[in-house]
């Protein structure tokens, strides 16, 4: 007979989850979306001692990785992304001019790497909106997935120094700003993705990583969806490289802000 009762199980969950939730309420970086780009960015940022929170609306993190292409659970990457696979301990196979890896292995490894680096991942957490103060994104408003859509339940705010939109094809946070006319372009809606051009898309998703609005950075497919880059289909190297790039740019930007604060410029 084990020495515990049901109430001990319930209390353990509540204590641990609420501890995690408390910590998540205020952080350096909130990332919305736990696909390949978001997980790699979270891993890199947490590795650099930032307080990182990932909000994912689905039950399972991993985004589009699991399904590979047509449900064939292999992902394709180009050689430029191999160092990321190697660092994550993901095995790969050469296949012509490209390389493949098991989709399950990649999704699991990226989750584990970001968590072990210190990121907090809250699943079933749907970002509904952004917080904007003084012309800067200062956080994310989120609700329990499905609850917010079906019942009159108010969301909760997660504050951060920087927010990253890693919501993939939805570019959800960028759209929140766009529909209110807060982005510089005067379009009614974001340009959306262009037609497929795999190699140009892969370049675009990495090279066009940027701060779309003060405090809001874009990575992964949301870069293409918000800036009109080509789609690229089932190749994932660009997503991983885009995650590394946004992490490096955010680190640089936050380091600059720390220096400004040190010099009384904030
Ligand atoms: O779609 P997703 O995997 O984004 P990504 O990192 O990678 C794109 C590739 O998977 C693939 C591709 C490869 O060539 O084109 O599509 O850009 O992951 C996005 C994650 O964001 C979550 C969504 O459930 C998914 O796991 N997500 C989207 N909107 C929200 C969200 C939201 N409003 N709140 C929370 N999570």
PDB file of C-alpha atoms and ligand atoms in Angstrom:
ATOM      1  CA  UNK A   1       0.000   0.000   0.000  1.00  0.00           C
ATOM      2  CA  UNK A   2       1.473   3.397  -0.986  1.00  0.00           C
ATOM      3  CA  UNK A   3       1.439   6.053   1.716  1.00  0.00           C
ATOM      4  CA  UNK A   4      -0.653   8.841   0.087  1.00  0.00           C
ATOM      5  CA  UNK A   5      -4.246   9.852  -0.505  1.00  0.00           C
ATOM      6  CA  UNK A   6      -5.985  11.406  -3.510  1.00  0.00           C
ATOM      7  CA  UNK A   7      -5.832  14.836  -1.915  1.00  0.00           C
ATOM      8  CA  UNK A   8      -2.025  14.622  -1.877  1.00  0.00           C
ATOM      9  CA  UNK A   9      -2.037  14.112  -5.641  1.00  0.00           C
ATOM     10  CA  UNK A  10      -4.319  17.111  -6.140  1.00  0.00           C
ATOM     11  CA  UNK A  11      -2.300  19.358  -3.816  1.00  0.00           C
ATOM     12  CA  UNK A  12       0.963  18.435  -5.515  1.00  0.00           C
ATOM     13  CA  UNK A  13      -0.428  19.489  -8.893  1.00  0.00           C
ATOM     14  CA  UNK A  14      -1.896  22.738  -7.581  1.00  0.00           C
ATOM     15  CA  UNK A  15       1.257  23.755  -5.704  1.00  0.00           C
ATOM     16  CA  UNK A  16       3.598  22.968  -8.575  1.00  0.00           C
ATOM     17  CA  UNK A  17       1.404  24.492 -11.288  1.00  0.00           C
ATOM     18  CA  UNK A  18       0.676  27.668  -9.383  1.00  0.00           C
ATOM     19  CA  UNK A  19       4.377  28.116  -8.625  1.00  0.00           C
ATOM     20  CA  UNK A  20       5.095  27.859 -12.343  1.00  0.00           C
ATOM     21  CA  UNK A  21       2.195  30.157 -13.218  1.00  0.00           C
ATOM     22  CA  UNK A  22       3.323  32.813 -10.713  1.00  0.00           C
ATOM     23  CA  UNK A  23       6.789  32.809 -12.263  1.00  0.00           C
ATOM     24  CA  UNK A  24       5.323  33.020 -15.757  1.00  0.00           C
ATOM     25  CA  UNK A  25       3.307  36.157 -15.066  1.00  0.00           C
ATOM     26  CA  UNK A  26       6.318  38.427 -15.438  1.00  0.00           C
ATOM     27  CA  UNK A  27       9.296  37.491 -17.582  1.00  0.00           C
ATOM     28  CA  UNK A  28      11.906  38.790 -19.980  1.00  0.00           C
ATOM     29  CA  UNK A  29      10.400  37.138 -23.051  1.00  0.00           C
ATOM     30  CA  UNK A  30       6.969  35.698 -23.769  1.00  0.00           C
ATOM     31  CA  UNK A  31       6.877  33.527 -26.880  1.00  0.00           C
ATOM     32  CA  UNK A  32       3.526  32.631 -28.331  1.00  0.00           C
ATOM     33  CA  UNK A  33       3.588  29.321 -30.216  1.00  0.00           C
ATOM     34  CA  UNK A  34       5.628  26.206 -29.503  1.00  0.00           C
ATOM     35  CA  UNK A  35       6.455  25.218 -33.072  1.00  0.00           C
ATOM     36  CA  UNK A  36      10.029  24.678 -34.296  1.00  0.00           C
ATOM     37  CA  UNK A  37      10.946  28.379 -34.475  1.00  0.00           C
ATOM     38  CA  UNK A  38       9.456  29.232 -31.068  1.00  0.00           C
ATOM     39  CA  UNK A  39      11.023  26.266 -29.296  1.00  0.00           C
ATOM     40  CA  UNK A  40      14.493  26.939 -30.711  1.00  0.00           C
ATOM     41  CA  UNK A  41      14.225  30.635 -29.789  1.00  0.00           C
ATOM     42  CA  UNK A  42      13.061  29.752 -26.272  1.00  0.00           C
ATOM     43  CA  UNK A  43      15.922  27.297 -25.864  1.00  0.00           C
ATOM     44  CA  UNK A  44      18.533  29.887 -26.943  1.00  0.00           C
ATOM     45  CA  UNK A  45      17.077  32.710 -24.844  1.00  0.00           C
ATOM     46  CA  UNK A  46      16.749  30.584 -21.707  1.00  0.00           C
ATOM     47  CA  UNK A  47      20.293  29.287 -22.242  1.00  0.00           C
ATOM     48  CA  UNK A  48      21.348  32.923 -21.981  1.00  0.00           C
ATOM     49  CA  UNK A  49      19.706  33.253 -18.574  1.00  0.00           C
ATOM     50  CA  UNK A  50      16.603  35.126 -19.656  1.00  0.00           C
ATOM     51  CA  UNK A  51      13.271  34.332 -18.006  1.00  0.00           C
ATOM     52  CA  UNK A  52      11.332  32.778 -20.879  1.00  0.00           C
ATOM     53  CA  UNK A  53       7.671  31.784 -21.074  1.00  0.00           C
ATOM     54  CA  UNK A  54       6.080  29.883 -23.968  1.00  0.00           C
ATOM     55  CA  UNK A  55       2.297  29.954 -24.388  1.00  0.00           C
ATOM     56  CA  UNK A  56       0.881  27.188 -26.590  1.00  0.00           C
ATOM     57  CA  UNK A  57      -2.802  26.844 -27.378  1.00  0.00           C
ATOM     58  CA  UNK A  58      -2.699  23.124 -28.207  1.00  0.00           C
ATOM     59  CA  UNK A  59      -2.251  20.224 -25.828  1.00  0.00           C
ATOM     60  CA  UNK A  60       1.040  19.159 -27.417  1.00  0.00           C
ATOM     61  CA  UNK A  61       3.885  21.531 -28.212  1.00  0.00           C
ATOM     62  CA  UNK A  62       5.776  20.989 -31.475  1.00  0.00           C
ATOM     63  CA  UNK A  63       3.513  22.818 -33.931  1.00  0.00           C
ATOM     64  CA  UNK A  64       3.857  21.558 -37.471  1.00  0.00           C
ATOM     65  CA  UNK A  65       6.772  19.242 -36.757  1.00  0.00           C
ATOM     66  CA  UNK A  66       4.782  16.130 -35.815  1.00  0.00           C
ATOM     67  CA  UNK A  67       3.045  15.644 -39.139  1.00  0.00           C
ATOM     68  CA  UNK A  68       6.068  16.044 -41.404  1.00  0.00           C
ATOM     69  CA  UNK A  69       4.533  16.147 -44.866  1.00  0.00           C
ATOM     70  CA  UNK A  70       1.210  14.387 -45.660  1.00  0.00           C
ATOM     71  CA  UNK A  71       1.504  12.784 -42.224  1.00  0.00           C
ATOM     72  CA  UNK A  72       4.806  11.116 -43.137  1.00  0.00           C
ATOM     73  CA  UNK A  73       6.653  11.866 -39.943  1.00  0.00           C
ATOM     74  CA  UNK A  74      10.037  12.821 -41.328  1.00  0.00           C
ATOM     75  CA  UNK A  75      11.291  16.404 -41.491  1.00  0.00           C
ATOM     76  CA  UNK A  76      13.697  17.772 -44.069  1.00  0.00           C
ATOM     77  CA  UNK A  77      16.476  20.255 -43.305  1.00  0.00           C
ATOM     78  CA  UNK A  78      19.268  21.788 -45.324  1.00  0.00           C
ATOM     79  CA  UNK A  79      22.910  21.498 -44.280  1.00  0.00           C
ATOM     80  CA  UNK A  80      22.982  25.006 -42.752  1.00  0.00           C
ATOM     81  CA  UNK A  81      20.616  23.817 -40.000  1.00  0.00           C
ATOM     82  CA  UNK A  82      22.500  20.619 -39.148  1.00  0.00           C
ATOM     83  CA  UNK A  83      24.460  22.199 -36.242  1.00  0.00           C
ATOM     84  CA  UNK A  84      21.114  22.876 -34.489  1.00  0.00           C
ATOM     85  CA  UNK A  85      20.034  19.245 -34.899  1.00  0.00           C
ATOM     86  CA  UNK A  86      23.405  18.078 -33.652  1.00  0.00           C
ATOM     87  CA  UNK A  87      23.302  20.355 -30.596  1.00  0.00           C
ATOM     88  CA  UNK A  88      19.814  19.072 -29.824  1.00  0.00           C
ATOM     89  CA  UNK A  89      21.052  15.482 -30.124  1.00  0.00           C
ATOM     90  CA  UNK A  90      18.755  14.760 -33.067  1.00  0.00           C
ATOM     91  CA  UNK A  91      20.077  12.188 -35.526  1.00  0.00           C
ATOM     92  CA  UNK A  92      19.908  12.882 -39.249  1.00  0.00           C
ATOM     93  CA  UNK A  93      20.306  11.054 -42.526  1.00  0.00           C
ATOM     94  CA  UNK A  94      21.605  12.411 -45.814  1.00  0.00           C
ATOM     95  CA  UNK A  95      19.009  12.191 -48.571  1.00  0.00           C
ATOM     96  CA  UNK A  96      20.284  13.664 -51.821  1.00  0.00           C
ATOM     97  CA  UNK A  97      21.076  17.358 -51.379  1.00  0.00           C
ATOM     98  CA  UNK A  98      19.108  17.539 -48.130  1.00  0.00           C
ATOM     99  CA  UNK A  99      18.904  15.740 -44.794  1.00  0.00           C
ATOM    100  CA  UNK A 100      16.029  14.119 -42.914  1.00  0.00           C
ATOM    101  CA  UNK A 101      15.294  13.584 -39.237  1.00  0.00           C
ATOM    102  CA  UNK A 102      12.540  11.742 -37.385  1.00  0.00           C
ATOM    103  CA  UNK A 103       9.776  14.265 -36.646  1.00  0.00           C
ATOM    104  CA  UNK A 104       9.003  12.759 -33.228  1.00  0.00           C
ATOM    105  CA  UNK A 105      12.660  12.916 -32.253  1.00  0.00           C
ATOM    106  CA  UNK A 106      12.953  16.560 -33.316  1.00  0.00           C
ATOM    107  CA  UNK A 107       9.763  17.735 -31.567  1.00  0.00           C
ATOM    108  CA  UNK A 108      10.648  15.910 -28.348  1.00  0.00           C
ATOM    109  CA  UNK A 109      14.254  17.112 -28.355  1.00  0.00           C
ATOM    110  CA  UNK A 110      13.307  20.770 -28.865  1.00  0.00           C
ATOM    111  CA  UNK A 111      10.742  20.595 -26.041  1.00  0.00           C
ATOM    112  CA  UNK A 112      13.256  19.016 -23.700  1.00  0.00           C
ATOM    113  CA  UNK A 113      16.054  21.435 -24.631  1.00  0.00           C
ATOM    114  CA  UNK A 114      13.918  24.522 -24.027  1.00  0.00           C
ATOM    115  CA  UNK A 115      12.551  23.179 -20.732  1.00  0.00           C
ATOM    116  CA  UNK A 116      15.946  22.069 -19.457  1.00  0.00           C
ATOM    117  CA  UNK A 117      17.394  25.466 -20.370  1.00  0.00           C
ATOM    118  CA  UNK A 118      14.790  26.964 -18.007  1.00  0.00           C
ATOM    119  CA  UNK A 119      11.871  28.051 -20.199  1.00  0.00           C
ATOM    120  CA  UNK A 120       8.384  27.674 -18.737  1.00  0.00           C
ATOM    121  CA  UNK A 121       5.897  26.153 -21.176  1.00  0.00           C
ATOM    122  CA  UNK A 122       2.183  26.548 -20.511  1.00  0.00           C
ATOM    123  CA  UNK A 123       0.037  24.508 -22.878  1.00  0.00           C
ATOM    124  CA  UNK A 124      -3.697  24.953 -23.475  1.00  0.00           C
ATOM    125  CA  UNK A 125      -3.031  28.675 -23.244  1.00  0.00           C
ATOM    126  CA  UNK A 126      -4.411  30.679 -26.147  1.00  0.00           C
ATOM    127  CA  UNK A 127      -3.037  34.186 -26.725  1.00  0.00           C
ATOM    128  CA  UNK A 128      -6.029  36.411 -27.438  1.00  0.00           C
ATOM    129  CA  UNK A 129      -4.411  39.804 -27.630  1.00  0.00           C
ATOM    130  CA  UNK A 130      -1.354  41.912 -26.888  1.00  0.00           C
ATOM    131  CA  UNK A 131      -0.847  44.521 -24.152  1.00  0.00           C
ATOM    132  CA  UNK A 132       0.329  47.868 -25.542  1.00  0.00           C
ATOM    133  CA  UNK A 133       1.526  50.749 -23.404  1.00  0.00           C
ATOM    134  CA  UNK A 134       3.313  53.890 -24.567  1.00  0.00           C
ATOM    135  CA  UNK A 135       3.585  52.615 -28.152  1.00  0.00           C
ATOM    136  CA  UNK A 136       5.230  49.334 -27.100  1.00  0.00           C
ATOM    137  CA  UNK A 137       4.020  45.753 -26.703  1.00  0.00           C
ATOM    138  CA  UNK A 138       4.396  44.966 -23.011  1.00  0.00           C
ATOM    139  CA  UNK A 139       2.789  41.541 -22.783  1.00  0.00           C
ATOM    140  CA  UNK A 140       0.212  39.058 -23.953  1.00  0.00           C
ATOM    141  CA  UNK A 141      -3.396  38.498 -22.945  1.00  0.00           C
ATOM    142  CA  UNK A 142      -4.244  34.791 -22.808  1.00  0.00           C
ATOM    143  CA  UNK A 143      -7.133  32.513 -21.983  1.00  0.00           C
ATOM    144  CA  UNK A 144      -7.548  28.773 -21.548  1.00  0.00           C
ATOM    145  CA  UNK A 145      -7.873  27.252 -25.003  1.00  0.00           C
ATOM    146  CA  UNK A 146     -11.514  26.782 -25.949  1.00  0.00           C
ATOM    147  CA  UNK A 147     -12.827  28.363 -22.727  1.00  0.00           C
ATOM    148  CA  UNK A 148     -12.339  31.942 -23.899  1.00  0.00           C
ATOM    149  CA  UNK A 149     -14.016  31.184 -27.222  1.00  0.00           C
ATOM    150  CA  UNK A 150     -17.059  29.471 -25.769  1.00  0.00           C
ATOM    151  CA  UNK A 151     -17.732  31.112 -22.398  1.00  0.00           C
ATOM    152  CA  UNK A 152     -17.647  34.688 -21.073  1.00  0.00           C
ATOM    153  CA  UNK A 153     -14.427  34.146 -19.130  1.00  0.00           C
ATOM    154  CA  UNK A 154     -11.890  36.938 -18.899  1.00  0.00           C
ATOM    155  CA  UNK A 155      -8.277  36.235 -19.856  1.00  0.00           C
ATOM    156  CA  UNK A 156      -5.122  36.914 -17.846  1.00  0.00           C
ATOM    157  CA  UNK A 157      -2.107  39.053 -18.814  1.00  0.00           C
ATOM    158  CA  UNK A 158       1.499  37.865 -19.043  1.00  0.00           C
ATOM    159  CA  UNK A 159       3.930  40.803 -18.870  1.00  0.00           C
ATOM    160  CA  UNK A 160       7.310  40.741 -20.565  1.00  0.00           C
ATOM    161  CA  UNK A 161      10.107  43.012 -21.743  1.00  0.00           C
ATOM    162  CA  UNK A 162       9.771  41.457 -25.191  1.00  0.00           C
ATOM    163  CA  UNK A 163       7.136  39.375 -26.955  1.00  0.00           C
ATOM    164  CA  UNK A 164       7.786  36.990 -29.854  1.00  0.00           C
ATOM    165  CA  UNK A 165       5.091  35.971 -32.330  1.00  0.00           C
ATOM    166  CA  UNK A 166       5.896  32.355 -33.232  1.00  0.00           C
ATOM    167  CA  UNK A 167       2.308  31.441 -34.118  1.00  0.00           C
ATOM    168  CA  UNK A 168       3.186  30.152 -37.599  1.00  0.00           C
ATOM    169  CA  UNK A 169       0.840  30.731 -40.520  1.00  0.00           C
ATOM    170  CA  UNK A 170      -1.595  32.636 -38.288  1.00  0.00           C
ATOM    171  CA  UNK A 171       0.818  35.470 -37.357  1.00  0.00           C
ATOM    172  CA  UNK A 172      -1.739  35.951 -34.623  1.00  0.00           C
ATOM    173  CA  UNK A 173      -0.159  38.772 -32.621  1.00  0.00           C
ATOM    174  CA  UNK A 174       0.817  40.749 -35.704  1.00  0.00           C
ATOM    175  CA  UNK A 175      -2.807  40.517 -36.801  1.00  0.00           C
ATOM    176  CA  UNK A 176      -3.939  41.868 -33.427  1.00  0.00           C
ATOM    177  CA  UNK A 177      -1.922  45.038 -34.132  1.00  0.00           C
ATOM    178  CA  UNK A 178      -2.825  45.182 -37.799  1.00  0.00           C
ATOM    179  CA  UNK A 179      -6.578  45.096 -37.267  1.00  0.00           C
ATOM    180  CA  UNK A 180      -6.268  48.161 -35.017  1.00  0.00           C
ATOM    181  CA  UNK A 181      -4.185  50.061 -37.552  1.00  0.00           C
ATOM    182  CA  UNK A 182      -1.138  50.053 -35.275  1.00  0.00           C
ATOM    183  CA  UNK A 183       1.356  48.824 -37.877  1.00  0.00           C
ATOM    184  CA  UNK A 184       3.156  51.273 -40.141  1.00  0.00           C
ATOM    185  CA  UNK A 185       1.705  49.951 -43.409  1.00  0.00           C
ATOM    186  CA  UNK A 186      -1.742  51.239 -44.190  1.00  0.00           C
ATOM    187  CA  UNK A 187      -3.163  47.917 -45.421  1.00  0.00           C
ATOM    188  CA  UNK A 188      -6.448  46.597 -44.015  1.00  0.00           C
ATOM    189  CA  UNK A 189      -4.801  43.286 -43.417  1.00  0.00           C
ATOM    190  CA  UNK A 190      -1.336  41.737 -43.422  1.00  0.00           C
ATOM    191  CA  UNK A 191       0.002  40.733 -46.850  1.00  0.00           C
ATOM    192  CA  UNK A 192      -0.064  36.988 -46.003  1.00  0.00           C
ATOM    193  CA  UNK A 193       2.210  34.319 -47.472  1.00  0.00           C
ATOM    194  CA  UNK A 194       3.199  34.269 -51.110  1.00  0.00           C
ATOM    195  CA  UNK A 195       2.995  31.113 -53.262  1.00  0.00           C
ATOM    196  CA  UNK A 196       5.479  28.324 -52.686  1.00  0.00           C
ATOM    197  CA  UNK A 197       9.121  28.868 -53.528  1.00  0.00           C
ATOM    198  CA  UNK A 198      10.996  26.623 -51.112  1.00  0.00           C
ATOM    199  CA  UNK A 199      14.527  27.994 -51.263  1.00  0.00           C
ATOM    200  CA  UNK A 200      13.474  31.684 -51.364  1.00  0.00           C
ATOM    201  CA  UNK A 201      11.024  31.043 -48.512  1.00  0.00           C
ATOM    202  CA  UNK A 202      13.729  29.429 -46.418  1.00  0.00           C
ATOM    203  CA  UNK A 203      15.995  32.423 -46.936  1.00  0.00           C
ATOM    204  CA  UNK A 204      13.188  34.905 -46.267  1.00  0.00           C
ATOM    205  CA  UNK A 205      12.075  33.304 -43.004  1.00  0.00           C
ATOM    206  CA  UNK A 206      15.571  33.656 -41.600  1.00  0.00           C
ATOM    207  CA  UNK A 207      16.681  36.957 -43.112  1.00  0.00           C
ATOM    208  CA  UNK A 208      13.448  38.860 -42.489  1.00  0.00           C
ATOM    209  CA  UNK A 209      13.259  38.195 -38.745  1.00  0.00           C
ATOM    210  CA  UNK A 210      12.577  41.598 -37.249  1.00  0.00           C
ATOM    211  CA  UNK A 211      10.846  43.692 -34.627  1.00  0.00           C
ATOM    212  CA  UNK A 212       7.553  44.393 -36.395  1.00  0.00           C
ATOM    213  CA  UNK A 213       6.397  46.829 -33.716  1.00  0.00           C
ATOM    214  CA  UNK A 214       8.330  48.030 -30.655  1.00  0.00           C
ATOM    215  CA  UNK A 215       8.459  45.031 -28.302  1.00  0.00           C
ATOM    216  CA  UNK A 216       7.013  42.528 -30.826  1.00  0.00           C
ATOM    217  CA  UNK A 217       9.380  40.281 -32.777  1.00  0.00           C
ATOM    218  CA  UNK A 218       8.446  37.816 -35.504  1.00  0.00           C
ATOM    219  CA  UNK A 219       9.962  34.387 -36.113  1.00  0.00           C
ATOM    220  CA  UNK A 220       9.180  31.313 -38.207  1.00  0.00           C
ATOM    221  CA  UNK A 221       6.274  31.167 -40.595  1.00  0.00           C
ATOM    222  CA  UNK A 222       4.729  34.249 -39.013  1.00  0.00           C
ATOM    223  CA  UNK A 223       7.577  36.225 -40.632  1.00  0.00           C
ATOM    224  CA  UNK A 224       6.346  35.169 -44.080  1.00  0.00           C
ATOM    225  CA  UNK A 225       2.678  35.584 -43.162  1.00  0.00           C
ATOM    226  CA  UNK A 226       3.169  39.119 -41.854  1.00  0.00           C
ATOM    227  CA  UNK A 227       5.601  40.353 -44.507  1.00  0.00           C
ATOM    228  CA  UNK A 228       4.505  38.567 -47.658  1.00  0.00           C
ATOM    229  CA  UNK A 229       7.333  36.028 -47.900  1.00  0.00           C
ATOM    230  CA  UNK A 230       6.964  32.862 -49.982  1.00  0.00           C
ATOM    231  CA  UNK A 231       5.741  29.654 -48.359  1.00  0.00           C
ATOM    232  CA  UNK A 232       8.180  26.777 -48.438  1.00  0.00           C
ATOM    233  CA  UNK A 233       6.284  23.601 -47.598  1.00  0.00           C
ATOM    234  CA  UNK A 234       7.688  20.729 -45.575  1.00  0.00           C
ATOM    235  CA  UNK A 235      11.255  21.867 -45.040  1.00  0.00           C
ATOM    236  CA  UNK A 236      12.142  22.926 -41.509  1.00  0.00           C
ATOM    237  CA  UNK A 237      15.737  24.223 -41.518  1.00  0.00           C
ATOM    238  CA  UNK A 238      14.602  27.813 -42.065  1.00  0.00           C
ATOM    239  CA  UNK A 239      12.296  27.594 -39.042  1.00  0.00           C
ATOM    240  CA  UNK A 240      15.143  26.451 -36.802  1.00  0.00           C
ATOM    241  CA  UNK A 241      17.514  29.107 -38.145  1.00  0.00           C
ATOM    242  CA  UNK A 242      14.805  31.758 -37.812  1.00  0.00           C
ATOM    243  CA  UNK A 243      14.442  30.808 -34.128  1.00  0.00           C
ATOM    244  CA  UNK A 244      18.172  31.176 -33.550  1.00  0.00           C
ATOM    245  CA  UNK A 245      18.199  34.515 -35.339  1.00  0.00           C
ATOM    246  CA  UNK A 246      15.321  36.036 -33.397  1.00  0.00           C
ATOM    247  CA  UNK A 247      16.914  34.880 -30.136  1.00  0.00           C
ATOM    248  CA  UNK A 248      20.224  36.520 -31.050  1.00  0.00           C
ATOM    249  CA  UNK A 249      18.493  39.749 -32.086  1.00  0.00           C
ATOM    250  CA  UNK A 250      16.359  39.870 -28.930  1.00  0.00           C
ATOM    251  CA  UNK A 251      19.440  39.220 -26.765  1.00  0.00           C
ATOM    252  CA  UNK A 252      21.222  42.096 -28.476  1.00  0.00           C
ATOM    253  CA  UNK A 253      18.234  44.397 -28.134  1.00  0.00           C
ATOM    254  CA  UNK A 254      17.722  43.623 -24.438  1.00  0.00           C
ATOM    255  CA  UNK A 255      21.449  44.028 -23.743  1.00  0.00           C
ATOM    256  CA  UNK A 256      21.244  47.471 -25.401  1.00  0.00           C
ATOM    257  CA  UNK A 257      18.287  48.381 -23.195  1.00  0.00           C
ATOM    258  CA  UNK A 258      20.173  47.259 -20.076  1.00  0.00           C
ATOM    259  CA  UNK A 259      23.042  49.562 -21.077  1.00  0.00           C
ATOM    260  CA  UNK A 260      20.621  52.435 -21.619  1.00  0.00           C
ATOM    261  CA  UNK A 261      19.133  51.777 -18.181  1.00  0.00           C
ATOM    262  CA  UNK A 262      22.639  51.761 -16.652  1.00  0.00           C
ATOM    263  CA  UNK A 263      23.230  55.178 -18.225  1.00  0.00           C
ATOM    264  CA  UNK A 264      19.923  56.550 -17.025  1.00  0.00           C
ATOM    265  CA  UNK A 265      18.447  56.627 -20.533  1.00  0.00           C
ATOM    266  CA  UNK A 266      15.324  54.546 -19.877  1.00  0.00           C
TER     267      UNK A 266
HETATM  268  O1  LIG B   1       2.917  26.327 -37.100  1.00  0.00           O
HETATM  269  P1  LIG B   1       4.129  26.169 -36.271  1.00  0.00           P
HETATM  270  O2  LIG B   1       4.880  24.900 -36.347  1.00  0.00           O
HETATM  271  O3  LIG B   1       5.044  27.472 -36.542  1.00  0.00           O
HETATM  272  P2  LIG B   1       6.555  27.691 -37.027  1.00  0.00           P
HETATM  273  O4  LIG B   1       7.490  27.553 -35.900  1.00  0.00           O
HETATM  274  O5  LIG B   1       6.837  26.488 -38.026  1.00  0.00           O
HETATM  275  C1  LIG B   1       6.110  26.329 -39.210  1.00  0.00           C
HETATM  276  C2  LIG B   1       6.207  24.870 -39.624  1.00  0.00           C
HETATM  277  O6  LIG B   1       5.711  24.025 -38.633  1.00  0.00           O
HETATM  278  C3  LIG B   1       5.483  24.549 -40.920  1.00  0.00           C
HETATM  279  C4  LIG B   1       6.199  25.036 -42.087  1.00  0.00           C
HETATM  280  C5  LIG B   1       7.556  24.430 -42.293  1.00  0.00           C
HETATM  281  O7  LIG B   1       8.014  24.757 -43.484  1.00  0.00           O
HETATM  282  O8  LIG B   1       5.697  25.836 -42.815  1.00  0.00           O
HETATM  283  O9  LIG B   1       4.161  25.055 -40.896  1.00  0.00           O
HETATM  284  O10 LIG B   1       6.537  28.955 -37.776  1.00  0.00           O
HETATM  285  O11 LIG B   1       3.747  26.388 -34.746  1.00  0.00           O
HETATM  286  C6  LIG B   1       2.978  27.481 -34.335  1.00  0.00           C
HETATM  287  C7  LIG B   1       2.407  27.136 -32.980  1.00  0.00           C
HETATM  288  O12 LIG B   1       1.720  28.271 -32.493  1.00  0.00           O
HETATM  289  C8  LIG B   1       0.533  27.848 -31.851  1.00  0.00           C
HETATM  290  C9  LIG B   1       0.065  26.660 -32.686  1.00  0.00           C
HETATM  291  O13 LIG B   1      -0.800  25.825 -31.950  1.00  0.00           O
HETATM  292  C10 LIG B   1       1.389  25.985 -33.016  1.00  0.00           C
HETATM  293  O14 LIG B   1       1.756  25.016 -32.066  1.00  0.00           O
HETATM  294  N1  LIG B   1      -0.385  28.991 -31.850  1.00  0.00           N
HETATM  295  C11 LIG B   1      -0.940  29.608 -32.925  1.00  0.00           C
HETATM  296  N2  LIG B   1      -1.710  30.628 -32.532  1.00  0.00           N
HETATM  297  C12 LIG B   1      -1.642  30.664 -31.168  1.00  0.00           C
HETATM  298  C13 LIG B   1      -0.800  29.608 -30.737  1.00  0.00           C
HETATM  299  C14 LIG B   1      -2.226  31.495 -30.170  1.00  0.00           C
HETATM  300  N3  LIG B   1      -3.038  32.511 -30.497  1.00  0.00           N
HETATM  301  N4  LIG B   1      -1.948  31.234 -28.867  1.00  0.00           N
HETATM  302  C15 LIG B   1      -1.142  30.210 -28.526  1.00  0.00           C
HETATM  303  N5  LIG B   1      -0.559  29.383 -29.439  1.00  0.00           N
END
